[in-house]
XYZ file of C-alpha atoms in Angstrom:
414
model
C -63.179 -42.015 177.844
C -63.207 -40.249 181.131
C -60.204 -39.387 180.894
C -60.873 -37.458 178.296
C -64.263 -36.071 179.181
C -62.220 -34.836 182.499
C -59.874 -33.320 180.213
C -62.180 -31.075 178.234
C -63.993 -30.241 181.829
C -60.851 -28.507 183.098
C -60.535 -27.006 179.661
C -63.756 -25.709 179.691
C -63.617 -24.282 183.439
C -63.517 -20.633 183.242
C -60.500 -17.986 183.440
C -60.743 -17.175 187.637
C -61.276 -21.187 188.628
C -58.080 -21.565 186.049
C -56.158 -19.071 187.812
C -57.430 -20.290 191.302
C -56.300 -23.521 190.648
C -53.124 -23.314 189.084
C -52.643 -20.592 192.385
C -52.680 -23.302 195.071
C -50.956 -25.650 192.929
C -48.277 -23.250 193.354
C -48.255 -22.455 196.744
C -48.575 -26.271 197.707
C -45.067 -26.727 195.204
C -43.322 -23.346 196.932
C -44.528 -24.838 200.722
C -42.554 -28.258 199.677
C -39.381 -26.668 198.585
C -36.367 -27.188 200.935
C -34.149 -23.888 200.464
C -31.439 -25.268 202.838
C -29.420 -26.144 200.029
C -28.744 -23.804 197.082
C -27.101 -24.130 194.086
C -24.073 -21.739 192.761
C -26.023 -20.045 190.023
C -27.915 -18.546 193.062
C -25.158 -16.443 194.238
C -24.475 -15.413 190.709
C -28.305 -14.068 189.311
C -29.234 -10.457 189.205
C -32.747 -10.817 190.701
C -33.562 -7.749 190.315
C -33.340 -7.650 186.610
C -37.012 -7.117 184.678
C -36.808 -10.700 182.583
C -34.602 -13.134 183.211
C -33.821 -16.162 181.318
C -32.699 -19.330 182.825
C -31.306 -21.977 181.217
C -30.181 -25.904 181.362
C -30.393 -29.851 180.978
C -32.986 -31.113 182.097
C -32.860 -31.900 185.860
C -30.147 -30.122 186.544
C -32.317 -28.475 189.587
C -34.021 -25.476 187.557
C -37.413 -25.554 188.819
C -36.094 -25.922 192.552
C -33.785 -23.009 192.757
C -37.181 -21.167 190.888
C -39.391 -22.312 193.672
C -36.339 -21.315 196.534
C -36.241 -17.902 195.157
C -40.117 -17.405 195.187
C -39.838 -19.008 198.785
C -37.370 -16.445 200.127
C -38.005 -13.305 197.954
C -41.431 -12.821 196.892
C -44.743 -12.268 198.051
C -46.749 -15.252 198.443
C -49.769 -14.113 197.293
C -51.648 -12.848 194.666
C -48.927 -11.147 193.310
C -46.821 -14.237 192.142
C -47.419 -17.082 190.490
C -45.650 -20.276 189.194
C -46.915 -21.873 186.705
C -45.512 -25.211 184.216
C -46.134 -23.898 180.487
C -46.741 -27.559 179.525
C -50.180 -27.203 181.839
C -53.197 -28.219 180.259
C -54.615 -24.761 180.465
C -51.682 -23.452 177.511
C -52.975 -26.464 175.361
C -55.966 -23.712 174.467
C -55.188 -20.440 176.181
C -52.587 -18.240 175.370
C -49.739 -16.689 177.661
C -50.593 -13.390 176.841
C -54.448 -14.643 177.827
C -53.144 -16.204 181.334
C -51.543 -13.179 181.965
C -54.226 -10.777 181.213
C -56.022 -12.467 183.869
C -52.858 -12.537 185.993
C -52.705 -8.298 185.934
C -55.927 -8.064 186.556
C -56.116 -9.874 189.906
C -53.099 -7.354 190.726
C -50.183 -10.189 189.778
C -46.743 -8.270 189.490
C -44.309 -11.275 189.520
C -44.837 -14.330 186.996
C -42.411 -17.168 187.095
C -42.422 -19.637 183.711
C -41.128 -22.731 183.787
C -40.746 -25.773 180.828
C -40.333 -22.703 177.841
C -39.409 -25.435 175.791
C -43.264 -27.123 176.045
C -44.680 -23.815 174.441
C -43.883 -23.306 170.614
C -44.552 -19.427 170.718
C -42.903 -18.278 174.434
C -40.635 -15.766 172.884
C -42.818 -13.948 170.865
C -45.130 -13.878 173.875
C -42.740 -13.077 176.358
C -41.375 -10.147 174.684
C -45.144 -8.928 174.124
C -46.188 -9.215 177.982
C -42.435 -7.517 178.797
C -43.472 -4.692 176.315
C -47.086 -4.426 177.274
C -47.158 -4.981 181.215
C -44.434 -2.704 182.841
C -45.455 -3.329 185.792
C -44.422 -7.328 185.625
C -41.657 -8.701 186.005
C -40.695 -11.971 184.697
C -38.600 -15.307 185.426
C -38.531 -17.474 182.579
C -37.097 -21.098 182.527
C -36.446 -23.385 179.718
C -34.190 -25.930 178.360
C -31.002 -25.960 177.093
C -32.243 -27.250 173.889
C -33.988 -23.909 173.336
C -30.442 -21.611 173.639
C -30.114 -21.474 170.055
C -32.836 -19.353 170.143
C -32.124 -16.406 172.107
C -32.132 -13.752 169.725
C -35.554 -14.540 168.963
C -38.046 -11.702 169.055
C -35.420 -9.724 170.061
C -35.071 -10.777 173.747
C -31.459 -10.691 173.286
C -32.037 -6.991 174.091
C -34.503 -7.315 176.828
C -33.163 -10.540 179.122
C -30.681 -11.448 180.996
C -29.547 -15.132 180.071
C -27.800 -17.504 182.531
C -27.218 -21.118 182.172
C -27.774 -23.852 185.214
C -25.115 -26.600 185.130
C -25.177 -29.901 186.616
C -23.694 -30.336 190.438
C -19.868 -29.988 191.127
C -18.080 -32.223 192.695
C -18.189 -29.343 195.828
C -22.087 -29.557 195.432
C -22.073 -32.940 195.650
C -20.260 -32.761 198.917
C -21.943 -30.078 200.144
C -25.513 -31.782 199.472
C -24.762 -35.039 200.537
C -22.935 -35.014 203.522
C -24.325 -31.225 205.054
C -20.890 -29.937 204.441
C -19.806 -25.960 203.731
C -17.243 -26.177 200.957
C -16.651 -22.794 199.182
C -15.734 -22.995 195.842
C -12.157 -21.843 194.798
C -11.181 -20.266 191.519
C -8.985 -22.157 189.193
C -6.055 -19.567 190.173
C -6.586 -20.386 193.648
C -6.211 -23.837 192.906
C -3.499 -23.371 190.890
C -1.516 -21.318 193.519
C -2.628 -22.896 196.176
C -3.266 -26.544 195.003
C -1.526 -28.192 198.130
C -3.332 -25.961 201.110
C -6.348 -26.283 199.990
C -6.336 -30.382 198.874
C -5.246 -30.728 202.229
C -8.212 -29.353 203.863
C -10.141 -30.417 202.244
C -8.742 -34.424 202.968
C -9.222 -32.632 206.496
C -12.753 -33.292 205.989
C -13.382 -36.251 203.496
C -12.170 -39.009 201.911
C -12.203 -37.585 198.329
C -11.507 -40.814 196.250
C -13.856 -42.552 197.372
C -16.588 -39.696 197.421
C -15.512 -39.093 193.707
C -15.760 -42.120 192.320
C -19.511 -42.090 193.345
C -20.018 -38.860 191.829
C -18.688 -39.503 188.442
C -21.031 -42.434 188.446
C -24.477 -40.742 190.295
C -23.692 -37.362 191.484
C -24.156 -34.797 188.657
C -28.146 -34.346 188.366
C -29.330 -33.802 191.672
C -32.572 -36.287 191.188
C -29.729 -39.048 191.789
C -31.111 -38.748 195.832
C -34.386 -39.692 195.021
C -33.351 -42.966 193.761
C -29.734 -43.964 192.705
C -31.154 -47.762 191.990
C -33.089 -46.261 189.018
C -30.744 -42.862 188.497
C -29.053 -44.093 185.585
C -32.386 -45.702 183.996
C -34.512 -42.033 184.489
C -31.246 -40.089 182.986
C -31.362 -42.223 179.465
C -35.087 -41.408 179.701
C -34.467 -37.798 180.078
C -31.910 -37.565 177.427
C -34.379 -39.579 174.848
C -36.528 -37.036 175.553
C -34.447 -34.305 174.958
C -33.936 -35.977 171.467
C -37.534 -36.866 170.689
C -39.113 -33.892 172.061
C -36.920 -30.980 172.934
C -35.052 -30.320 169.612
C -37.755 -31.556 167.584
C -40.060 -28.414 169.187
C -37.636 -26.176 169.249
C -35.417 -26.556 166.167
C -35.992 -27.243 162.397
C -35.782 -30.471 162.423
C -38.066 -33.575 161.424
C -38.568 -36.842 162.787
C -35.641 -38.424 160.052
C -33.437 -35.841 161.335
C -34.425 -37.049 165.096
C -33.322 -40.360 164.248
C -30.500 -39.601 163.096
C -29.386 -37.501 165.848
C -30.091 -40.412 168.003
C -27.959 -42.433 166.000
C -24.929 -40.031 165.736
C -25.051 -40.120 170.026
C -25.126 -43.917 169.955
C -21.678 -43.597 167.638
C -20.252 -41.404 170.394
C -21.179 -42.545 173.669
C -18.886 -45.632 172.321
C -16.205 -43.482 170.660
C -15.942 -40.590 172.966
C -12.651 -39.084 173.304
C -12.123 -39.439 170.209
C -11.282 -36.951 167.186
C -14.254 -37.133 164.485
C -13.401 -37.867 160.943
C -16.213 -35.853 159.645
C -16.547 -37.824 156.281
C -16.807 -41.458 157.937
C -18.753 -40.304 160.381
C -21.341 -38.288 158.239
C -21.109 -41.359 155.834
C -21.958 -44.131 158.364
C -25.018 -42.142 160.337
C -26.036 -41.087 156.629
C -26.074 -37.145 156.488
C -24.283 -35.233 154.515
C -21.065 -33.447 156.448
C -23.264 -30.141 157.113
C -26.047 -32.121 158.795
C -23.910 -33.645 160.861
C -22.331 -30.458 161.949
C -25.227 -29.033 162.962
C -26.509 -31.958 164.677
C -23.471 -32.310 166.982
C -24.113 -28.654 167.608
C -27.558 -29.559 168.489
C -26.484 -32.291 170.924
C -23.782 -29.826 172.601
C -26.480 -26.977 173.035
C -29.238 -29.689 174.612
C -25.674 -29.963 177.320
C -25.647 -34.096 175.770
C -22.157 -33.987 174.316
C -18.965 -31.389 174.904
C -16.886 -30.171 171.747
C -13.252 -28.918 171.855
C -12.242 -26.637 169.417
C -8.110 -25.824 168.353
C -6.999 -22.641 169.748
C -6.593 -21.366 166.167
C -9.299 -22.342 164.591
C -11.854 -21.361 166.583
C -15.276 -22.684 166.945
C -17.309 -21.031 163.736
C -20.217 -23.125 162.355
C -18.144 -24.608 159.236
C -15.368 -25.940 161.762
C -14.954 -29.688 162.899
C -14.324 -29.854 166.841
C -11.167 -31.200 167.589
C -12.316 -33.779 170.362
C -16.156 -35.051 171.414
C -16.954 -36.041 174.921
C -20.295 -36.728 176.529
C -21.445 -33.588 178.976
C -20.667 -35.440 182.022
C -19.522 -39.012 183.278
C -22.900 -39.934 184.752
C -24.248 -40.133 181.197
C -21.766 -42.613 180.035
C -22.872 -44.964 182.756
C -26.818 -44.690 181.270
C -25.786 -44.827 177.918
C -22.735 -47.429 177.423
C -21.885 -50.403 179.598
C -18.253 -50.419 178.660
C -16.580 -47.181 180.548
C -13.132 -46.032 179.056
C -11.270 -44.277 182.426
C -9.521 -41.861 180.252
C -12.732 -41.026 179.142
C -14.348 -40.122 182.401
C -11.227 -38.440 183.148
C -11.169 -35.893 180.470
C -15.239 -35.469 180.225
C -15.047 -34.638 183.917
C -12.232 -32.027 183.439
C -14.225 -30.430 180.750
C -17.641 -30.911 182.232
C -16.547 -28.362 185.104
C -13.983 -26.180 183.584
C -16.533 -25.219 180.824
C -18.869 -23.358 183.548
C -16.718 -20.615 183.893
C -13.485 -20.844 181.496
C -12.913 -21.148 177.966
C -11.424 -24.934 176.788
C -9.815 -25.470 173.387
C -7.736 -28.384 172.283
C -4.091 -28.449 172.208
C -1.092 -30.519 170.297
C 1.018 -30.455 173.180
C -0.920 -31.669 176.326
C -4.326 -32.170 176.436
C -6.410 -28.803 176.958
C -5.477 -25.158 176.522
C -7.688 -23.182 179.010
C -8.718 -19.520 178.697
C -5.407 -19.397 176.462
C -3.099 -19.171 179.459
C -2.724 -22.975 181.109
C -2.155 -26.578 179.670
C -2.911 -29.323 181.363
C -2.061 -33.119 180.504
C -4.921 -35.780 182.200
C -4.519 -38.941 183.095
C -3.696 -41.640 186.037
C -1.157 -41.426 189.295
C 0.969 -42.100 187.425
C 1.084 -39.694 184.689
C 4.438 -37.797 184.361
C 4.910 -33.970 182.772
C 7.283 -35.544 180.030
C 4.999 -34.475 177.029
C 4.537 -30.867 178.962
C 7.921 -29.770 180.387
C 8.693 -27.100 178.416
C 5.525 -25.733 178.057
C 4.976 -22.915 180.803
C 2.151 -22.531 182.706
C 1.227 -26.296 182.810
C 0.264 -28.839 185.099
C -0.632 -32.759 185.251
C -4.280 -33.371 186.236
C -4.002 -36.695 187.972
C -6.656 -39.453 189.040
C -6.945 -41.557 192.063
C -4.323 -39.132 194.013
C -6.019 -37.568 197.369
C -3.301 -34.471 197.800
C -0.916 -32.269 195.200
C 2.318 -33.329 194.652
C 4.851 -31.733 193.000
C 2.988 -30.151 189.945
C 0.281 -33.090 189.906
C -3.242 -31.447 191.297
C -5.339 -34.122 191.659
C -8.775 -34.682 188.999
C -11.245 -33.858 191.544
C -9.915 -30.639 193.300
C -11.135 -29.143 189.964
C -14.775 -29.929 190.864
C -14.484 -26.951 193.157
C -14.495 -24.506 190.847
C -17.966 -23.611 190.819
């Protein structure tokens, strides 16, 4: 009960003791933030841009590099403000309301955060862009929400970019204070043995890789790796229960059957999908199913590779299913398949910045020019010798030999 009388207290507290509040809320979270470290996508933005969209999983590290930006770039006054749209205050205000009040206390920057936690930000975001020239606006969301990006038109007014996970290089470079650049996949390529070997100058990169694949992908893992795994199957039955289920068509049935379908995969993955016996087992007819693998790639749960000549239209079956990333397989499925981790890693960071699609001869066809074949030391270029242009990915190897580049030199590509 006084919970609840404290609730409708704050809700009744008027506009300026609203603002002033959610104010030093926000300098207290911008005076906490460590900029030290900073993620790739940093490098990458067009600040100066009017609206900018930024997307990804959840805790990938969104609101931090939000908060380092505000930290190094903008005013910290009156003039900016952070603010959570799943506050209390948006439960019965409106954006267009908070920022109303915003202008008139002579705001010019406004940073949102958590799109996904309020049903009508596009619409409203597009109004305040149209209405207050004199703002400009940083808006952050989930991944689950990317579907909707031509929505009220902001197609034509933001800039989108999308927030992975850590790299491998990330990882290295946030857990041991180290200064790893990253190097482009034709740098690798060229150059696999220089650079593998100074990197081993450095680090012992089996044995920092193998703790990756298992913890080192969301960067929350440093808060508490005893409980990482527990908090990531939390975040991703949120996703389910909450994300898509605000931010798609979708009902509760169709929730629970989404659920089911990633239950099905996190014990399947790789595998190729039989479309029928899988639509027929989870109980949706072969369209439904579609769409909610779709769903599940675009909330960055599960990755889907296409053939090279099919393409990836919305009728089309993907080729192979992985989870996003290896850390997910350890919260979701006791029983780890190597190959597995293997390819789902390969994929995981060659998707940032290059184009994947399946292949009948090897095991990926990337941006249409390379093949590469995954697997173990010991994996040979038999099935790939008279391809051109390919290569053998190969685990638990520290330098390049021969035309073997080892699995984790491709975490540095971003």
């Amino acid at each position: 009960m006084h919970y609840i009388i404290g609730i409708l207290s704050y809700i009744c507290l008027s506009r300026s003791t609203i603002m002033e509040r959610l104010q030093r809320w926000f300098y207290m979270n911008v005076q906490h933030v460590n900029t030290k470290f900073k993620r790739y996508l940093w490098y990458d933005i067009q600040w100066e841009n009017r609206l900018i969209i930024l997307l990804g999983a959840r805790g990938v590290g969104k609101t931090t590099l939000l908060l380092q930006y505000i930290k190094e770039k903008l005013p910290i006054n009156e003039e900016t403000i952070y603010v959570s749209l799943d506050d209390i205050y948006f439960s019965n205000h409106s954006l267009i309301e908070f920022t109303e009040e915003f202008v008139k206390r002579g705001g010019k920057f406004l940073i949102l955060d958590e799109a996904q936690k309020y049903k009508s930000w596009a619409i409203e975001v597009k109004n305040i862009y149209d209405n207050f020239p004199e703002i400009k606006i940083i808006v952050s969301g989930s991944s689950a929400i990317e579907l909707l990006k031509s929505e009220a038109d902001l197609s034509r007014r933001a800039i989108y970019y999308k927030l992975a996970g850590l790299s491998f290089r990330e990882f290295l470079n946030y857990t041991r204070n180290l200064n790893f650049s990253p190097s482009t996949l034709e740098e690798i390529l060229n150059n696999k043995l220089e650079i593998s070997l100074e990197i081993n100058n450095q680090i012992k990169p089996i044995k920092e890789f193998e703790t990756y694949l298992k913890y080192g992908y969301y960067p929350f893992f440093k808060e508490n790796t005893l409980t990482y795994h527990t908090r990531l199957a939390q975040i991703i039955n949120t996703v389910l229960e909450v994300d898509l289920l605000n931010t798609h068509s979708i009902d509760i049935n169709a929730t629970l059957k989404t659920k089911k379908l990633l239950a099905e995969i996190a014990y399947m993955v790789p595998f190729k999908p039989n479309v029928k016996k899988l639509s027929t087992k989870i109980g949706v007819s072969r369209d439904s199913l579609i769409k909610y693998l779709k769903l599940l790639e675009h909330a960055d749960i599960i990755n889907m590779i296409y053939s090279e000549t099919k393409g990836m239209s919305a009728l089309n079956k993907p080729e192979k299913i992985y989870l996003n990333n290896p850390n997910i397989a350890f919260s979701l499925n006791n029983n780890i398949n190597t190959g597995s981790l293997r390819e789902s890693f390969f994929v995981n960071q060659l998707r940032v910045n290059h184009q994947l699609n399946y292949t009948t001869i090897g095991d990926f066809l990337v941006d249409d020019r390379f093949t590469f074949e995954v697997g173990g030391r010991s994996k040979s270029k038999k099935q790939i010798k008279e391809i051109s242009n390919s290569w053998v990915v190969a685990d638990n190897i520290e330098i390049s030999v021969a035309n073997k580049i080892p699995l984790w030199l491709f975490g540095f590509t971003y």
